[in-house]
């Protein structure tokens, strides 16, 4: 059987490493000075930003995962996802640090065993051991579903 | 070439048929309306004439018989009855068929066509005709070639002063040419020698021969604003088009050469001679007819329009940046230039959007037909009322809207409205009502279809949903939540529908189709009382004129179209207010504090605030804001799927400096406020 | 003072005419919108033909009188606003604009 290559983009929330499918990443942005807050939305919804004339909502990944937000972090970035099988569903996720692009094989993904709850995220695509760290791979469709609720 | 004409004819005739149907619907409600009868007769007449011209011979023959019927109606030999209207409706279907297929060749079709014609003839002979009618009917038949075109001789002799008021006589000549086939003769013999010429004076005079089906008054209207400065004679010289007649052309040429104006007498013989040779003119008449119709509009591919709209949107955004920059420079030239660009882009944008909009009306005919046909089939009596049919929507939206709407209407008729006996038993009027209502709500368009039928029994839906395994048998759902199950895929299958007293045929499909155009659908129903289905659509008018206001730290846009008045308020006035009502000039105004609505921090003391009176569906309410920043044209962008629960915001707008302001849906805001009370 | 009034009159008239021109449809409207349109054209033409001569807009006034007369007839139901009339009105308003500008010296 032919092995399937996958490309992942990893990022950090506090000290934990996570990753998403890099092919569904549209942009990586530095945290802009102003995110326009939208009133009466769930607490993790940071607001909306202007990306080349388009309105993109931004969700704070740290709040989705029930982590503390350390405001002082200057590396915070927004990863704009463009889910491949959902229409008009671009969304920015706010993370502490964007780490790197990982090329790997699908077989390298092992079943995820999470210590403790990861906030609103109920399951992961799998976990990869990379440079002796665990990288949990987030299923983008699942993430979008959570945010859309 | 002729194919192109035929295509054009089909296109135009489709409009004609459309008009015919519309008039027929109106006639059904107002059977004595002479104007409508005329309109129907005229539509049939042009179908007949055009059909013959473009080789739709069967169509022409068929319409001829129909026309005869309406000629009788028009001359009071026949009364308008429901039978007549029903017959005409089915005849229209035949016309549509003939337009689509052209002349018939299949034996079955030909037979059906003959049978139909016999039906029409039988209707005439049985119909309450008076003694003299047979003779006059024969006359109508005998003279089918009677042309509605007439040739006029126009003598237009302006005074010298004509040009002084800016009148351009060439425009007037153009307008005459637009009425039909025309031949203009220019007489220049009064032009003096060069040294005597007054550059501002007019020395020319014209004679125009025009063949048109328009009335003499229409021709007079062309000259209405110059009649003081000219001598004008308009005379009919023939009862048909004589412009192909060699004799006539020769005479015209001679007249110009000799500088002698044509007179009515010159045409006395021609008109008789030409009457004998109608045939060679038909080709010309074709051209004339087509020219007439093509002037007022052109067809453009919708793709090009989409592109135009996109470009205009970009221009508006750029223009906002320009104004901001100009303001910062405080350079007078720059400012005035930017102002001009703003004016232009506003006009451009209005134009561009106007082009891409079509009125809902264009589709409503199909709905009326559906209601009429289905209700007749099922023995139901339904009054179908349309409100807001003139509302305009983006072409793309309308295209995707038709199917879902037809579906919803069909459900209303099939499962909603009861047969008259059942209605009487239920204590209702025997005639059911379906109301189709379209209206603007903030940046949205809402279409509501309501009926006063038997409604939906939530309990039945609940049972079916349990049986289908969609919900647990002990699920605690409100009636509204239960009704929403209708939209869940897997709920509505044939089997379910036959058992359920309510609607359900593919409502999940309706929902999905509407979602494609970013539309949302919701349902309300009360058992025994009726059902309301409401569709919310985005308006394509994605650029609006808005008032930018500050609330707390954020900026919001309020559509200018919703604003009635602005008041400046002192905080003390609010402190005295009671029950969210403030008194200004002895008048009570209810208000909504946007700081509260948007949970803005209420710490900052407000020195002065503004109240913006907005209106929505007959209600007027004030919106309290901290500051009014200014008026902007702005592109409204959708908030997208993740923020769709934001009912009171219709979108977001990117300002000149790249920041974002949220756009308030005033209608929803006021509605929400009302519901809370 | 007179120049000021004249300028004001000129500006206002220009604006009104242009705004009418922008919304003047190609085909006759019906109902309330149509009545409003007729009323607007009548009012502005009435103003120009009345006030115009006083301020030196003689030719504009002459031209405007024609509009006034025609739209008076439409307004009182003696004439119907046909597509042809609309075309001619459009033309005449354009003329009027040009004549006004000429008389204002622009």
XYZ file of C-alpha atoms in Angstrom, chain B residues 386-635:
250
model
C -49.215 39.430 -3.295
C -47.659 42.314 -1.442
C -44.346 43.862 -2.365
C -44.119 42.321 -5.824
C -42.289 45.375 -7.089
C -39.432 44.719 -4.715
C -36.192 44.275 -6.606
C -33.650 41.583 -5.976
C -30.426 40.479 -7.501
C -30.972 38.354 -10.567
C -28.916 35.492 -9.137
C -30.957 35.459 -5.991
C -34.238 35.391 -7.876
C -33.073 32.511 -10.035
C -32.326 30.409 -6.999
C -35.428 31.505 -5.196
C -38.083 30.359 -7.612
C -37.925 26.639 -6.939
C -38.044 26.866 -3.155
C -40.916 29.330 -3.350
C -42.890 27.137 -5.725
C -42.299 24.274 -3.356
C -43.543 26.170 -0.334
C -46.613 27.395 -2.197
C -47.407 23.925 -3.412
C -47.269 22.663 0.145
C -49.569 25.449 1.254
C -52.142 24.461 -1.329
C -51.761 20.680 -1.012
C -51.621 20.432 2.747
C -52.490 23.822 4.153
C -55.702 25.165 2.705
C -58.695 22.895 3.223
C -61.522 22.254 0.776
C -64.444 24.670 1.257
C -66.647 22.172 3.142
C -63.932 21.498 5.702
C -63.290 25.202 6.081
C -66.934 25.893 6.802
C -66.932 23.074 9.353
C -63.930 24.661 11.018
C -65.777 27.949 11.199
C -63.700 29.658 8.524
C -64.691 31.417 5.348
C -64.972 28.914 2.499
C -62.332 30.789 0.554
C -58.794 30.238 1.775
C -56.109 32.879 1.756
C -52.468 32.668 0.859
C -50.516 35.835 1.416
C -47.200 36.356 -0.300
C -45.429 39.300 1.226
C -41.983 40.654 0.394
C -40.338 43.561 2.183
C -37.006 45.086 3.081
C -35.733 44.678 6.577
C -32.511 46.515 7.217
C -29.994 45.008 4.864
C -32.170 41.975 4.273
C -35.165 41.107 2.205
C -37.822 39.040 3.871
C -40.381 36.976 2.024
C -43.275 35.582 3.989
C -45.765 33.060 2.741
C -48.678 32.585 5.077
C -51.918 30.697 4.780
C -55.001 30.389 6.924
C -55.249 26.665 6.393
C -55.259 23.894 8.915
C -51.737 24.426 10.161
C -49.400 21.747 11.361
C -49.994 19.487 14.311
C -46.749 19.511 16.254
C -47.682 16.273 17.964
C -47.945 14.426 14.662
C -44.533 15.746 13.655
C -43.102 14.678 16.985
C -44.422 11.151 16.610
C -43.075 10.861 13.089
C -39.699 12.190 14.138
C -39.544 9.603 16.897
C -40.563 6.882 14.472
C -37.833 8.038 12.101
C -35.321 7.946 14.905
C -34.596 11.640 14.610
C -35.356 12.360 18.258
C -35.594 10.323 21.419
C -39.116 9.461 22.496
C -38.658 11.402 25.697
C -36.942 14.406 24.129
C -38.192 17.625 25.674
C -38.758 19.875 22.701
C -40.835 22.983 22.408
C -43.418 23.064 19.646
C -41.174 25.418 17.712
C -38.259 23.033 17.939
C -40.522 20.246 16.804
C -41.647 22.245 13.777
C -38.026 22.880 12.890
C -37.585 19.140 12.477
C -39.333 19.556 9.153
C -36.148 21.057 7.802
C -33.994 18.156 8.943
C -32.968 15.904 6.102
C -34.361 12.459 6.513
C -37.586 13.717 7.969
C -39.592 14.327 4.882
C -40.073 11.308 2.738
C -43.121 10.476 0.706
C -44.245 7.980 3.241
C -44.209 10.475 6.048
C -46.052 13.104 4.112
C -48.994 10.971 3.207
C -49.480 10.290 6.877
C -48.798 13.737 8.186
C -51.508 16.292 7.874
C -48.997 19.053 7.491
C -46.457 19.934 4.905
C -43.136 18.269 4.528
C -42.286 17.421 0.965
C -38.600 18.090 0.827
C -38.450 21.051 3.142
C -34.853 20.076 3.806
C -34.222 20.618 0.119
C -35.847 24.017 0.350
C -33.607 24.903 3.233
C -30.514 23.707 1.449
C -31.337 25.578 -1.736
C -31.942 28.763 0.159
C -28.697 28.310 2.031
C -26.923 28.430 -1.309
C -27.961 32.038 -1.660
C -27.312 32.712 2.016
C -31.004 32.648 2.724
C -32.607 31.308 5.864
C -36.006 29.825 6.330
C -38.159 29.473 9.409
C -41.632 28.196 10.105
C -44.416 29.072 12.487
C -47.684 27.232 12.595
C -50.706 26.922 14.748
C -52.920 23.919 14.431
C -56.200 24.907 12.847
C -55.125 28.484 12.245
C -52.510 28.364 9.526
C -48.829 28.415 8.750
C -46.269 31.120 8.166
C -43.026 30.439 6.365
C -40.523 33.222 6.437
C -37.445 33.497 4.258
C -34.675 35.954 5.025
C -32.418 36.854 2.152
C -29.375 39.063 1.886
C -29.891 42.068 -0.277
C -27.505 42.327 -3.105
C -27.336 46.015 -2.504
C -24.177 45.312 -0.608
C -23.296 48.986 -0.627
C -25.393 51.281 1.496
C -25.419 54.853 2.648
C -24.763 54.678 6.315
C -24.393 56.900 9.337
C -21.302 56.033 11.339
C -21.856 56.296 15.077
C -19.772 55.630 18.142
C -21.008 53.430 20.979
C -18.497 52.921 23.764
C -15.239 52.121 22.047
C -16.762 50.680 18.915
C -18.178 52.117 15.757
C -21.434 51.065 14.162
C -23.156 51.881 10.910
C -26.879 52.648 10.781
C -28.420 52.543 7.287
C -29.486 56.065 6.341
C -32.597 54.666 4.713
C -33.907 53.706 8.150
C -33.197 57.035 9.794
C -35.938 59.534 10.402
C -34.368 62.245 12.573
C -31.467 63.025 14.879
C -31.704 64.614 18.319
C -28.954 65.760 20.634
C -29.768 64.854 24.220
C -28.409 65.952 27.581
C -27.752 63.150 30.060
C -30.187 64.872 32.455
C -33.018 64.294 30.029
C -32.398 60.588 30.327
C -32.279 60.661 34.078
C -35.754 62.074 34.063
C -36.887 59.486 31.602
C -39.162 56.750 32.680
C -39.681 53.326 31.222
C -37.271 53.865 28.313
C -39.203 56.824 27.028
C -37.745 60.272 26.689
C -39.762 63.427 26.187
C -38.615 65.888 23.560
C -40.699 68.909 22.588
C -43.606 67.472 24.529
C -43.512 64.316 22.519
C -42.749 60.912 23.913
C -40.087 58.885 22.188
C -39.304 55.305 23.143
C -35.597 54.593 22.948
C -33.080 51.781 22.957
C -29.701 52.379 24.556
C -27.153 50.843 22.221
C -24.579 50.763 25.004
C -26.794 48.257 26.761
C -27.584 46.303 23.627
C -23.928 45.969 22.715
C -22.741 45.565 26.304
C -20.362 48.467 25.946
C -18.800 49.636 29.175
C -21.120 52.087 30.809
C -18.461 53.619 32.956
C -17.444 56.511 30.772
C -19.654 59.415 31.692
C -21.605 60.711 28.750
C -21.508 64.447 28.411
C -23.808 64.563 25.513
C -25.429 61.870 23.523
C -27.348 61.551 20.343
C -30.618 59.912 19.717
C -31.200 58.593 16.225
C -34.811 58.037 15.388
C -35.155 54.996 13.169
C -38.254 53.576 11.615
C -39.071 49.992 10.827
C -42.435 48.582 9.862
C -44.479 51.515 11.150
C -42.569 51.672 14.390
C -40.376 54.568 15.347
C -37.798 54.297 18.046
C -34.742 56.198 19.172
C -31.305 54.629 19.313
C -29.009 56.159 21.896
C -25.425 56.495 20.755
C -22.452 58.338 22.181
C -21.508 60.196 19.044
C -22.438 60.671 15.438
C -19.271 60.486 13.382
C -20.436 61.056 9.838
C -22.131 59.839 6.732
C -20.424 57.215 4.602
C -21.081 55.071 1.613
C -20.019 51.701 2.624
C -19.719 48.154 1.407
